[in-house]
Amino acid sequence: MAGGAFVSEGGSGGRDYEGGVTVFVVITCMVAAMGGLLFGYDLGISGGVTSMDEFLSKFFPQLEKQRVKAKHETAYCKFDDQKLQLFTSSLYLAALVASFVASVVTRKYGRKVSMFTGGLAFLTGALINAFAINVTMLIIGRLLLGVGVGFANQSTPVYLSEMAPAKIRGALNICFQVAITSGILVANLINYGTSNMAKNGWRVSLGLAAVPAILMVIGSFFLPDTPNSMLERGKYEEAKQMLKKVRGTENVDHEFQDIRDACEAAKKVEHPWKNIRQSKYRPALVFCSAIPFFQQITGINVIMFYAPVLFKTLGFGDDAALMSAVITGVVNVLATFVSLYSVDRFGRRFLFLEGGIQMFICQILVGSFIGLKFGTTGTGTLTPATADWILVFICVYVAGFAWSWGPLGWLVPSEICPLEIRPAGQAINVSVNMFFTFLIGQFFLTMLCHMKFGLFYFFAGMVAIMTIFIYFLFPETRGVPIEEMGKVWKQHWFWKNYIPDDAVIGGNDEN
């Protein structure tokens, strides 16, 4: 398969570079994408652990009285406890802060150093959680896990985008999302197994988070750094040799010169955080902020964090709740492979729009089913048929997210920022993502208690807004080299007003 860029059907143009898709670059990107396991495993593990009776009775004994009371009053409020939600959400608050530190480390010391640091922090946090004896130890462990997630999510998508040839950049970058969804599925399976242990099943679930952390530490130690990162640090000859290796050809002069030009421009920028607010970077700033916000406001982490808790709230038994989470995890992984196939064939816009419509319909249907059975009082029971239909629509919703906003939420921000603002842009992407992930994790169970089935209509409304946003404001970026992304904005009906002619690098348009 030929590597490099091509003129997409959406009207974006880019220079053709020589070289193919080498085994080296595929293996390198797959190893780097294992950073997604850190994020995915934790997303899946926390919901299962917080539904285990032994864990709740040890750390949150007040919930037992609350759950007994809820049987006689409202099912919506069974798990409404701020301390329990803090256990889940504290990780993402730490990840938010860590992402800003990681942006500096990523720029000054390289992408692989940032990934190594993230794996080490995650490993430490996993061990503290496994041996926790009180809530304080749990929270400290979660905060360290958050540092690991912040570093990994800052560096891994950038690493993948810089290593991959433009033509398959989307597919290789989505390896990160495949790793996330695989981590979620593995966590769900482990929770299902450990829930039947007589004692300390939750310790096993939390402690096994050390496995993806070890993989990340070892993998990042052996990974090469990207040509872009080497150039940033003045290693010109090493960067050129690495580019030849990842492209599988000696003739990389054109691509190397484009990256070098971008790097030289980046070195002239002393304050990336100040410069990203300039007019010519307005599209990057908007999308690095809006896409992670919308990704979280879809409500997906309601399912990822609290799937077992949500299913138990709706009347599923303990085993049934965990098995339902496993089923949604399987759907999540399989649907992500759909995006792996389609993102560089159909483009980003198509997947964004199709996924948005699919999620909107499913949120409305799930909210309506729950409303019909539980009403506003929260009293009622699910028939087996209704429970099955709710599970089906949740699975279709998860599939819609997994082949659209899930992978694209990481891919698009990492591929639209010029080198001179890339660490700042990625830090904004990760921090916005983590901030709203924290809010969802901290307040979902409280929102469910107060908004009841209307919460699903709220998420549906947000999905509608973000789909309209993409339709009008997001141009196709498929197949465009990162260094020439300015051309895409210059051709867009709205963003061209912010892009001066001298901001478009890479020569004249060849459309």
Short mmCIF file of C-alpha atoms in Angstrom, two decimals:
data_model
loop_
_atom_site.label_atom_id
_atom_site.label_comp_id
_atom_site.label_asym_id
_atom_site.label_seq_id
_atom_site.Cartn_x
_atom_site.Cartn_y
_atom_site.Cartn_z
CA MET A 1 0.00 0.00 0.00
CA ALA A 2 1.40 3.37 -0.89
CA GLY A 3 1.99 5.79 1.89
CA GLY A 4 1.63 9.54 1.87
CA ALA A 5 -1.10 11.99 1.06
CA PHE A 6 -3.64 12.28 -1.68
CA VAL A 7 -6.25 14.75 -2.77
CA SER A 8 -9.35 13.78 -0.90
CA GLU A 9 -12.78 13.90 -2.30
CA GLY A 10 -13.62 16.54 0.25
CA GLY A 11 -11.41 18.99 -1.58
CA SER A 12 -8.38 18.96 0.70
CA GLY A 13 -5.05 18.70 -0.96
CA GLY A 14 -1.60 17.59 0.07
CA ARG A 15 1.79 16.76 -1.40
CA ASP A 16 2.49 13.15 -2.39
CA TYR A 17 5.41 11.59 -0.54
CA GLU A 18 7.30 8.47 -1.54
CA GLY A 19 7.39 5.42 0.67
CA GLY A 20 5.23 2.55 1.75
CA VAL A 21 3.57 1.29 4.89
CA THR A 22 6.40 -0.62 6.54
CA VAL A 23 6.17 -3.44 9.04
CA PHE A 24 8.35 -1.34 11.32
CA VAL A 25 5.91 1.57 11.51
CA VAL A 26 2.88 -0.72 11.97
CA ILE A 27 4.51 -2.59 14.86
CA THR A 28 5.77 0.66 16.39
CA CYS A 29 2.32 2.22 16.29
CA MET A 30 0.68 -0.91 17.73
CA VAL A 31 3.11 -0.92 20.67
CA ALA A 32 2.57 2.79 21.27
CA ALA A 33 -1.20 2.36 21.12
CA MET A 34 -0.98 0.09 24.16
CA GLY A 35 -1.09 3.33 26.11
CA GLY A 36 -4.82 3.14 25.45
CA LEU A 37 -4.95 0.03 27.63
CA LEU A 38 -4.21 2.22 30.63
CA PHE A 39 -7.23 4.39 29.96
CA GLY A 40 -9.52 1.57 28.85
CA TYR A 41 -8.83 -0.79 31.72
CA ASP A 42 -9.62 1.89 34.26
CA LEU A 43 -12.78 2.99 32.45
CA GLY A 44 -14.07 -0.57 32.63
CA ILE A 45 -12.81 -1.64 36.03
CA SER A 46 -14.19 1.15 38.22
CA GLY A 47 -17.86 0.55 37.39
CA GLY A 48 -17.66 -3.17 38.17
CA VAL A 49 -15.76 -2.67 41.41
CA THR A 50 -18.22 -0.05 42.66
CA SER A 51 -21.05 -2.55 42.18
CA MET A 52 -19.37 -5.27 44.30
CA ASP A 53 -20.99 -5.68 47.70
CA GLU A 54 -17.71 -6.46 49.53
CA PHE A 55 -16.07 -3.31 48.19
CA LEU A 56 -19.08 -1.14 49.06
CA SER A 57 -19.47 -2.55 52.59
CA LYS A 58 -15.76 -2.03 53.32
CA PHE A 59 -15.35 1.51 52.01
CA PHE A 60 -18.89 2.91 51.65
CA PRO A 61 -21.05 1.25 54.36
CA GLN A 62 -23.53 4.14 54.29
CA LEU A 63 -24.66 3.02 50.84
CA GLU A 64 -26.17 -0.23 52.15
CA LYS A 65 -28.81 1.70 54.13
CA GLN A 66 -29.40 3.92 51.13
CA ARG A 67 -29.95 0.96 48.81
CA VAL A 68 -32.42 -0.66 51.22
CA LYS A 69 -34.29 2.65 51.43
CA ALA A 70 -34.30 2.94 47.62
CA LYS A 71 -36.13 -0.38 47.31
CA HIS A 72 -39.13 1.27 48.91
CA GLU A 73 -38.80 4.72 47.35
CA THR A 74 -36.97 5.38 44.07
CA ALA A 75 -34.65 3.13 42.08
CA TYR A 76 -33.02 6.18 40.50
CA CYS A 77 -31.19 7.08 43.74
CA LYS A 78 -29.76 3.69 44.79
CA PHE A 79 -26.13 4.70 44.33
CA ASP A 80 -26.28 8.49 44.77
CA ASP A 81 -23.20 9.04 46.96
CA GLN A 82 -20.60 11.77 46.39
CA LYS A 83 -17.74 9.86 48.02
CA LEU A 84 -18.39 6.81 45.83
CA GLN A 85 -18.46 9.02 42.76
CA LEU A 86 -15.21 10.70 43.89
CA PHE A 87 -13.52 7.29 43.81
CA THR A 88 -14.36 7.09 40.11
CA SER A 89 -13.86 10.72 39.13
CA SER A 90 -10.71 11.70 41.08
CA LEU A 91 -8.53 9.98 38.47
CA TYR A 92 -9.71 12.34 35.75
CA LEU A 93 -9.12 15.45 37.84
CA ALA A 94 -5.50 14.35 38.29
CA ALA A 95 -5.26 13.57 34.57
CA LEU A 96 -6.41 17.10 33.79
CA VAL A 97 -3.56 18.66 35.81
CA ALA A 98 -1.01 16.09 34.59
CA SER A 99 -1.81 16.79 30.94
CA PHE A 100 -0.37 20.32 31.24
CA VAL A 101 2.86 19.02 32.77
CA ALA A 102 2.95 16.27 30.13
CA SER A 103 2.73 18.82 27.32
CA VAL A 104 6.03 20.36 28.48
CA VAL A 105 7.70 16.96 28.93
CA THR A 106 6.45 15.81 25.52
CA ARG A 107 7.93 18.83 23.79
CA LYS A 108 11.27 19.05 25.61
CA TYR A 109 12.14 15.39 26.09
CA GLY A 110 10.14 13.56 23.42
CA ARG A 111 6.96 11.53 23.13
CA LYS A 112 8.42 8.24 24.40
CA VAL A 113 9.66 9.80 27.68
CA SER A 114 6.15 11.08 28.32
CA MET A 115 4.67 7.62 27.64
CA PHE A 116 7.23 5.98 29.95
CA THR A 117 6.42 8.44 32.76
CA GLY A 118 2.69 7.75 32.34
CA GLY A 119 3.18 3.99 32.58
CA LEU A 120 5.30 4.30 35.72
CA ALA A 121 2.74 6.53 37.49
CA PHE A 122 -0.08 4.18 36.54
CA LEU A 123 1.84 1.16 37.85
CA THR A 124 2.37 2.85 41.23
CA GLY A 125 -1.30 3.84 41.50
CA ALA A 126 -2.50 0.33 40.63
CA LEU A 127 -0.41 -1.22 43.40
CA ILE A 128 -1.61 1.30 46.00
CA ASN A 129 -5.24 0.61 45.07
CA ALA A 130 -4.74 -3.16 45.24
CA PHE A 131 -3.48 -2.92 48.84
CA ALA A 132 -5.80 -0.11 49.99
CA ILE A 133 -7.14 -0.32 53.54
CA ASN A 134 -9.13 2.92 53.59
CA VAL A 135 -10.75 5.47 51.27
CA THR A 136 -7.72 7.78 51.51
CA MET A 137 -5.44 5.11 49.99
CA LEU A 138 -8.03 4.49 47.28
CA ILE A 139 -8.12 8.18 46.33
CA ILE A 140 -4.29 8.53 46.39
CA GLY A 141 -4.02 5.50 44.13
CA ARG A 142 -6.64 6.91 41.79
CA LEU A 143 -4.82 10.25 41.63
CA LEU A 144 -1.61 8.48 40.57
CA LEU A 145 -3.58 6.54 37.97
CA GLY A 146 -4.80 9.90 36.74
CA VAL A 147 -1.24 11.17 36.32
CA GLY A 148 -0.53 8.08 34.22
CA VAL A 149 -3.60 8.60 32.07
CA GLY A 150 -2.80 12.30 31.60
CA PHE A 151 0.71 11.56 30.34
CA ALA A 152 -0.34 8.63 28.14
CA ASN A 153 -3.26 10.46 26.55
CA GLN A 154 -1.11 13.53 25.91
CA SER A 155 1.71 11.72 24.14
CA THR A 156 0.32 8.58 22.49
CA PRO A 157 -2.08 10.14 19.93
CA VAL A 158 0.60 12.66 18.91
CA TYR A 159 3.17 9.86 18.58
CA LEU A 160 0.84 7.83 16.37
CA SER A 161 -0.08 10.78 14.13
CA GLU A 162 3.58 11.71 13.61
CA MET A 163 4.75 8.16 12.86
CA ALA A 164 1.97 7.17 10.46
CA PRO A 165 1.95 7.97 6.72
CA ALA A 166 -0.86 10.44 5.99
CA LYS A 167 -2.84 7.96 3.90
CA ILE A 168 -3.31 5.50 6.78
CA ARG A 169 -2.82 7.93 9.67
CA GLY A 170 -6.43 7.51 10.72
CA ALA A 171 -6.29 3.72 10.82
CA LEU A 172 -3.02 3.55 12.77
CA ASN A 173 -4.13 6.28 15.15
CA ILE A 174 -7.33 4.36 15.87
CA CYS A 175 -5.15 1.56 17.23
CA PHE A 176 -5.18 3.79 20.32
CA GLN A 177 -8.97 3.55 20.50
CA VAL A 178 -8.84 -0.21 19.83
CA ALA A 179 -6.54 -0.51 22.83
CA ILE A 180 -8.96 1.57 24.94
CA THR A 181 -11.96 -0.57 24.03
CA SER A 182 -9.95 -3.77 24.49
CA GLY A 183 -8.94 -2.56 27.96
CA ILE A 184 -12.59 -1.90 28.80
CA LEU A 185 -13.62 -5.39 27.65
CA VAL A 186 -10.82 -7.10 29.58
CA ALA A 187 -11.80 -5.13 32.68
CA ASN A 188 -15.45 -6.17 32.31
CA LEU A 189 -14.46 -9.83 31.96
CA ILE A 190 -12.18 -9.63 35.01
CA ASN A 191 -14.93 -7.97 37.05
CA TYR A 192 -17.34 -10.73 36.05
CA GLY A 193 -14.83 -13.34 37.24
CA THR A 194 -13.70 -11.66 40.46
CA SER A 195 -17.26 -10.83 41.55
CA ASN A 196 -17.72 -14.53 42.32
CA MET A 197 -14.61 -14.74 44.50
CA ALA A 198 -15.36 -15.33 48.16
CA LYS A 199 -13.05 -12.55 49.29
CA ASN A 200 -10.91 -9.70 47.89
CA GLY A 201 -12.20 -9.94 44.34
CA TRP A 202 -12.08 -6.15 44.11
CA ARG A 203 -8.37 -6.19 45.04
CA VAL A 204 -7.64 -8.50 42.13
CA SER A 205 -9.61 -6.28 39.75
CA LEU A 206 -7.81 -3.11 40.85
CA GLY A 207 -4.38 -4.74 41.09
CA LEU A 208 -4.45 -6.18 37.59
CA ALA A 209 -4.33 -2.61 36.29
CA ALA A 210 -0.59 -3.05 36.80
CA VAL A 211 -0.46 -5.34 33.75
CA PRO A 212 -1.20 -2.70 31.06
CA ALA A 213 1.05 -0.30 33.00
CA ILE A 214 3.97 -2.74 32.79
CA LEU A 215 3.31 -3.23 29.07
CA MET A 216 3.37 0.55 28.61
CA VAL A 217 6.62 0.98 30.57
CA ILE A 218 8.43 -1.79 28.70
CA GLY A 219 7.02 -0.83 25.30
CA SER A 220 7.87 2.87 25.59
CA PHE A 221 11.41 2.02 26.74
CA PHE A 222 12.12 0.26 23.42
CA LEU A 223 10.14 2.55 21.10
CA PRO A 224 12.02 4.95 18.82
CA ASP A 225 11.14 8.63 18.99
CA THR A 226 9.35 10.29 16.08
CA PRO A 227 11.23 12.24 13.37
CA ASN A 228 9.20 15.31 14.34
CA SER A 229 10.28 15.07 17.97
CA MET A 230 13.94 14.51 17.01
CA LEU A 231 13.87 17.61 14.81
CA GLU A 232 12.34 19.64 17.63
CA ARG A 233 15.43 18.79 19.70
CA GLY A 234 17.93 19.49 16.93
CA LYS A 235 18.74 15.87 15.96
CA TYR A 236 18.55 16.44 12.20
CA GLU A 237 20.52 13.47 10.89
CA GLU A 238 18.91 11.03 13.32
CA ALA A 239 15.49 12.38 12.34
CA LYS A 240 16.17 11.84 8.63
CA GLN A 241 17.41 8.30 9.20
CA MET A 242 14.33 7.52 11.31
CA LEU A 243 12.03 8.91 8.61
CA LYS A 244 13.73 6.66 6.02
CA LYS A 245 13.19 3.70 8.32
CA VAL A 246 9.51 4.34 9.01
CA ARG A 247 8.74 5.11 5.34
CA GLY A 248 10.82 2.27 3.92
CA THR A 249 12.54 4.41 1.29
CA GLU A 250 15.70 6.47 0.87
CA ASN A 251 13.86 9.25 -0.95
CA VAL A 252 12.26 11.19 1.90
CA ASP A 253 13.68 14.60 1.01
CA HIS A 254 10.34 16.30 0.32
CA GLU A 255 8.61 15.04 3.45
CA PHE A 256 11.68 15.67 5.60
CA GLN A 257 11.93 19.23 4.32
CA ASP A 258 8.25 19.88 5.06
CA ILE A 259 8.66 18.56 8.62
CA ARG A 260 11.87 20.54 9.04
CA ASP A 261 10.22 23.74 7.81
CA ALA A 262 7.40 23.22 10.26
CA CYS A 263 9.91 22.51 13.02
CA GLU A 264 11.90 25.66 12.28
CA ALA A 265 8.69 27.67 12.39
CA ALA A 266 7.84 26.01 15.69
CA LYS A 267 11.20 26.97 17.22
CA LYS A 268 10.44 30.63 16.57
CA VAL A 269 7.34 30.29 18.73
CA GLU A 270 8.42 30.96 22.30
CA HIS A 271 4.96 30.85 23.85
CA PRO A 272 2.75 28.12 22.29
CA TRP A 273 0.00 28.78 24.84
CA LYS A 274 -0.11 32.42 23.81
CA ASN A 275 0.22 31.72 20.11
CA ILE A 276 -2.56 29.15 19.96
CA ARG A 277 -4.93 32.05 20.63
CA GLN A 278 -3.83 33.76 17.39
CA SER A 279 -6.36 34.05 14.59
CA LYS A 280 -4.59 31.61 12.25
CA TYR A 281 -4.83 28.86 14.88
CA ARG A 282 -8.49 29.52 15.68
CA PRO A 283 -9.80 26.32 14.00
CA ALA A 284 -7.31 24.16 15.92
CA LEU A 285 -8.18 25.87 19.22
CA VAL A 286 -11.92 25.48 18.64
CA PHE A 287 -11.77 21.81 17.67
CA CYS A 288 -9.23 20.87 20.34
CA SER A 289 -11.72 22.30 22.85
CA ALA A 290 -15.09 21.39 21.32
CA ILE A 291 -14.43 17.80 20.20
CA PRO A 292 -13.37 16.45 23.63
CA PHE A 293 -16.24 18.38 25.26
CA PHE A 294 -18.78 16.86 22.88
CA GLN A 295 -17.15 13.42 23.16
CA GLN A 296 -17.88 13.35 26.88
CA ILE A 297 -21.29 15.00 26.73
CA THR A 298 -22.55 12.14 24.52
CA GLY A 299 -23.01 10.29 27.81
CA ILE A 300 -20.75 7.41 26.77
CA ASN A 301 -18.88 7.33 30.06
CA VAL A 302 -22.19 6.83 31.84
CA ILE A 303 -22.03 3.41 30.19
CA MET A 304 -18.28 2.92 30.51
CA PHE A 305 -18.02 3.99 34.18
CA TYR A 306 -21.29 2.84 35.59
CA ALA A 307 -22.63 0.10 33.29
CA PRO A 308 -22.96 -2.52 36.09
CA VAL A 309 -24.32 0.12 38.49
CA LEU A 310 -26.76 1.40 35.87
CA PHE A 311 -27.99 -2.10 35.04
CA LYS A 312 -28.42 -2.92 38.75
CA THR A 313 -30.34 0.34 39.17
CA LEU A 314 -32.70 -0.81 36.41
CA GLY A 315 -33.32 -4.11 38.16
CA PHE A 316 -30.79 -6.47 36.56
CA GLY A 317 -29.34 -9.03 39.01
CA ASP A 318 -25.70 -8.85 40.10
CA ASP A 319 -24.40 -11.35 37.54
CA ALA A 320 -26.77 -10.07 34.86
CA ALA A 321 -25.54 -6.50 35.39
CA LEU A 322 -21.89 -7.51 35.02
CA MET A 323 -22.62 -9.74 32.03
CA SER A 324 -24.53 -6.90 30.35
CA ALA A 325 -21.43 -4.75 30.81
CA VAL A 326 -19.36 -7.49 29.16
CA ILE A 327 -21.77 -7.55 26.21
CA THR A 328 -21.51 -3.78 25.71
CA GLY A 329 -17.72 -4.15 25.98
CA VAL A 330 -17.66 -6.72 23.17
CA VAL A 331 -19.80 -4.46 20.99
CA ASN A 332 -17.44 -1.57 21.78
CA VAL A 333 -14.37 -3.50 20.57
CA LEU A 334 -15.99 -4.88 17.42
CA ALA A 335 -17.40 -1.48 16.41
CA THR A 336 -14.00 0.14 16.88
CA PHE A 337 -12.62 -2.22 14.22
CA VAL A 338 -15.29 -0.85 11.90
CA SER A 339 -13.74 2.60 12.30
CA LEU A 340 -10.29 1.11 11.71
CA TYR A 341 -11.52 -0.03 8.30
CA SER A 342 -13.63 2.98 7.37
CA VAL A 343 -11.91 6.11 8.70
CA ASP A 344 -9.47 6.43 5.79
CA ARG A 345 -12.02 5.20 3.24
CA PHE A 346 -15.13 7.23 4.08
CA GLY A 347 -13.49 10.06 5.99
CA ARG A 348 -13.95 11.72 9.36
CA ARG A 349 -17.06 13.76 8.56
CA PHE A 350 -19.12 10.77 7.47
CA LEU A 351 -18.35 8.83 10.65
CA PHE A 352 -18.99 11.86 12.88
CA LEU A 353 -22.40 12.50 11.31
CA GLU A 354 -23.58 8.86 11.04
CA GLY A 355 -22.48 8.10 14.60
CA GLY A 356 -24.23 11.20 15.92
CA ILE A 357 -27.56 10.28 14.32
CA GLN A 358 -27.30 6.71 15.61
CA MET A 359 -26.53 7.80 19.18
CA PHE A 360 -29.34 10.38 19.19
CA ILE A 361 -31.98 7.81 18.23
CA CYS A 362 -30.76 5.28 20.80
CA GLN A 363 -30.65 7.80 23.68
CA ILE A 364 -34.25 8.79 22.95
CA LEU A 365 -35.36 5.14 22.86
CA VAL A 366 -33.53 4.15 26.07
CA GLY A 367 -34.91 7.18 27.91
CA SER A 368 -38.43 6.39 26.70
CA PHE A 369 -38.27 2.73 27.78
CA ILE A 370 -37.00 3.67 31.25
CA GLY A 371 -39.59 6.44 31.53
CA LEU A 372 -42.44 4.10 30.64
CA LYS A 373 -41.37 1.51 33.23
CA PHE A 374 -40.17 3.71 36.11
CA GLY A 375 -41.83 7.06 35.42
CA THR A 376 -40.77 9.97 37.61
CA THR A 377 -41.26 8.08 40.88
CA GLY A 378 -38.60 5.45 40.18
CA THR A 379 -40.87 2.60 41.21
CA GLY A 380 -41.51 -0.30 38.92
CA THR A 381 -39.87 -3.40 37.49
CA LEU A 382 -38.48 -4.37 34.13
CA THR A 383 -39.90 -7.34 32.29
CA PRO A 384 -37.27 -9.59 30.69
CA ALA A 385 -38.35 -8.39 27.23
CA THR A 386 -38.01 -4.70 28.16
CA ALA A 387 -34.63 -5.33 29.78
CA ASP A 388 -33.44 -7.04 26.60
CA TRP A 389 -34.59 -4.13 24.43
CA ILE A 390 -32.83 -1.60 26.68
CA LEU A 391 -29.64 -3.64 26.43
CA VAL A 392 -29.98 -3.85 22.63
CA PHE A 393 -30.39 -0.09 22.22
CA ILE A 394 -27.51 0.61 24.61
CA CYS A 395 -25.35 -1.72 22.50
CA VAL A 396 -26.37 0.05 19.28
CA TYR A 397 -25.60 3.37 20.98
CA VAL A 398 -22.16 2.10 22.08
CA ALA A 399 -21.47 0.88 18.52
CA GLY A 400 -22.34 4.31 17.11
CA PHE A 401 -19.89 5.96 19.50
CA ALA A 402 -17.16 3.36 19.00
CA TRP A 403 -16.89 3.90 15.25
CA SER A 404 -17.26 7.66 15.35
CA TRP A 405 -16.77 10.01 18.31
CA GLY A 406 -14.73 7.48 20.29
CA PRO A 407 -11.69 7.17 17.99
CA LEU A 408 -12.18 10.48 16.18
CA GLY A 409 -12.19 12.36 19.47
CA TRP A 410 -8.51 11.46 19.81
CA LEU A 411 -7.54 11.31 16.13
CA VAL A 412 -8.80 14.67 14.87
CA PRO A 413 -7.24 16.96 17.53
CA SER A 414 -3.90 15.17 17.13
CA GLU A 415 -3.82 15.65 13.34
CA ILE A 416 -5.00 19.26 12.92
CA CYS A 417 -2.41 21.15 15.01
CA PRO A 418 0.77 22.54 13.40
CA LEU A 419 3.97 21.43 15.15
CA GLU A 420 4.49 24.80 16.83
CA ILE A 421 1.26 24.49 18.81
CA ARG A 422 0.86 20.71 18.88
CA PRO A 423 1.80 20.11 22.55
CA ALA A 424 -0.48 22.97 23.63
CA GLY A 425 -3.30 21.76 21.39
CA GLN A 426 -3.03 18.20 22.66
CA ALA A 427 -2.87 19.42 26.27
CA ILE A 428 -6.12 21.34 25.71
CA ASN A 429 -7.68 18.25 24.13
CA VAL A 430 -6.71 15.99 27.02
CA SER A 431 -7.52 18.51 29.76
CA VAL A 432 -10.98 19.35 28.37
CA ASN A 433 -11.65 15.63 27.94
CA MET A 434 -10.52 14.86 31.49
CA PHE A 435 -12.41 17.81 33.02
CA PHE A 436 -15.75 16.77 31.56
CA THR A 437 -14.98 13.11 32.23
CA PHE A 438 -14.49 14.15 35.86
CA LEU A 439 -17.82 16.01 35.90
CA ILE A 440 -19.70 13.06 34.39
CA GLY A 441 -18.03 10.62 36.79
CA GLN A 442 -18.65 12.80 39.82
CA PHE A 443 -22.25 13.82 39.20
CA PHE A 444 -23.91 11.23 36.94
CA LEU A 445 -25.48 9.20 39.76
CA THR A 446 -26.71 12.43 41.35
CA MET A 447 -28.06 13.64 37.98
CA LEU A 448 -29.81 10.29 37.50
CA CYS A 449 -31.39 10.65 40.95
CA HIS A 450 -32.76 14.13 40.14
CA MET A 451 -33.33 14.10 36.35
CA LYS A 452 -34.45 10.46 36.22
CA PHE A 453 -35.12 9.14 32.70
CA GLY A 454 -34.94 12.73 31.42
CA LEU A 455 -31.15 12.49 31.76
CA PHE A 456 -31.06 10.36 28.61
CA TYR A 457 -33.05 13.02 26.74
CA PHE A 458 -30.49 15.58 27.93
CA PHE A 459 -27.65 13.57 26.42
CA ALA A 460 -29.67 13.09 23.22
CA GLY A 461 -30.08 16.86 22.92
CA MET A 462 -26.33 17.37 23.29
CA VAL A 463 -25.66 14.74 20.60
CA ALA A 464 -28.00 16.63 18.25
CA ILE A 465 -26.14 19.90 18.87
CA MET A 466 -22.71 18.41 18.27
CA THR A 467 -23.82 16.68 15.07
CA ILE A 468 -25.05 20.00 13.69
CA PHE A 469 -21.76 21.59 14.78
CA ILE A 470 -19.76 19.04 12.78
CA TYR A 471 -22.02 19.34 9.74
CA PHE A 472 -21.45 23.07 9.36
CA LEU A 473 -17.94 23.64 10.73
CA PHE A 474 -15.76 20.56 10.29
CA PRO A 475 -14.05 20.03 6.89
CA GLU A 476 -12.73 16.65 5.79
CA THR A 477 -9.11 16.06 6.92
CA ARG A 478 -8.63 12.58 5.46
CA GLY A 479 -5.27 12.07 3.73
CA VAL A 480 -3.85 15.53 4.40
CA PRO A 481 -0.29 15.69 5.81
CA ILE A 482 -0.27 17.33 9.24
CA GLU A 483 2.15 20.02 8.05
CA GLU A 484 -0.28 21.07 5.28
CA MET A 485 -3.48 21.18 7.32
CA GLY A 486 -3.60 24.98 6.93
CA LYS A 487 -4.80 24.49 3.34
CA VAL A 488 -7.91 22.70 4.60
CA TRP A 489 -8.93 25.64 6.78
CA LYS A 490 -8.15 28.13 4.01
CA GLN A 491 -10.65 26.37 1.71
CA HIS A 492 -13.47 26.21 4.30
CA TRP A 493 -16.33 28.70 3.97
CA PHE A 494 -16.08 29.82 7.61
CA TRP A 495 -12.51 29.21 8.77
CA LYS A 496 -10.92 30.90 5.72
CA ASN A 497 -11.80 34.23 7.37
CA TYR A 498 -9.27 33.46 10.13
CA ILE A 499 -6.40 32.07 8.02
CA PRO A 500 -4.03 34.61 6.40
CA ASP A 501 -2.38 33.58 3.11
CA ASP A 502 1.11 33.46 4.63
CA ALA A 503 -0.06 30.95 7.26
CA VAL A 504 -0.54 28.19 4.66
CA ILE A 505 2.69 26.26 4.27
CA GLY A 506 3.69 23.55 1.85
CA GLY A 507 3.44 25.50 -1.38
CA ASN A 508 0.50 26.34 -3.57
CA ASP A 509 -2.64 24.31 -3.59
CA GLU A 510 -2.69 21.51 -6.09
CA ASN A 511 -6.40 20.85 -6.13
#
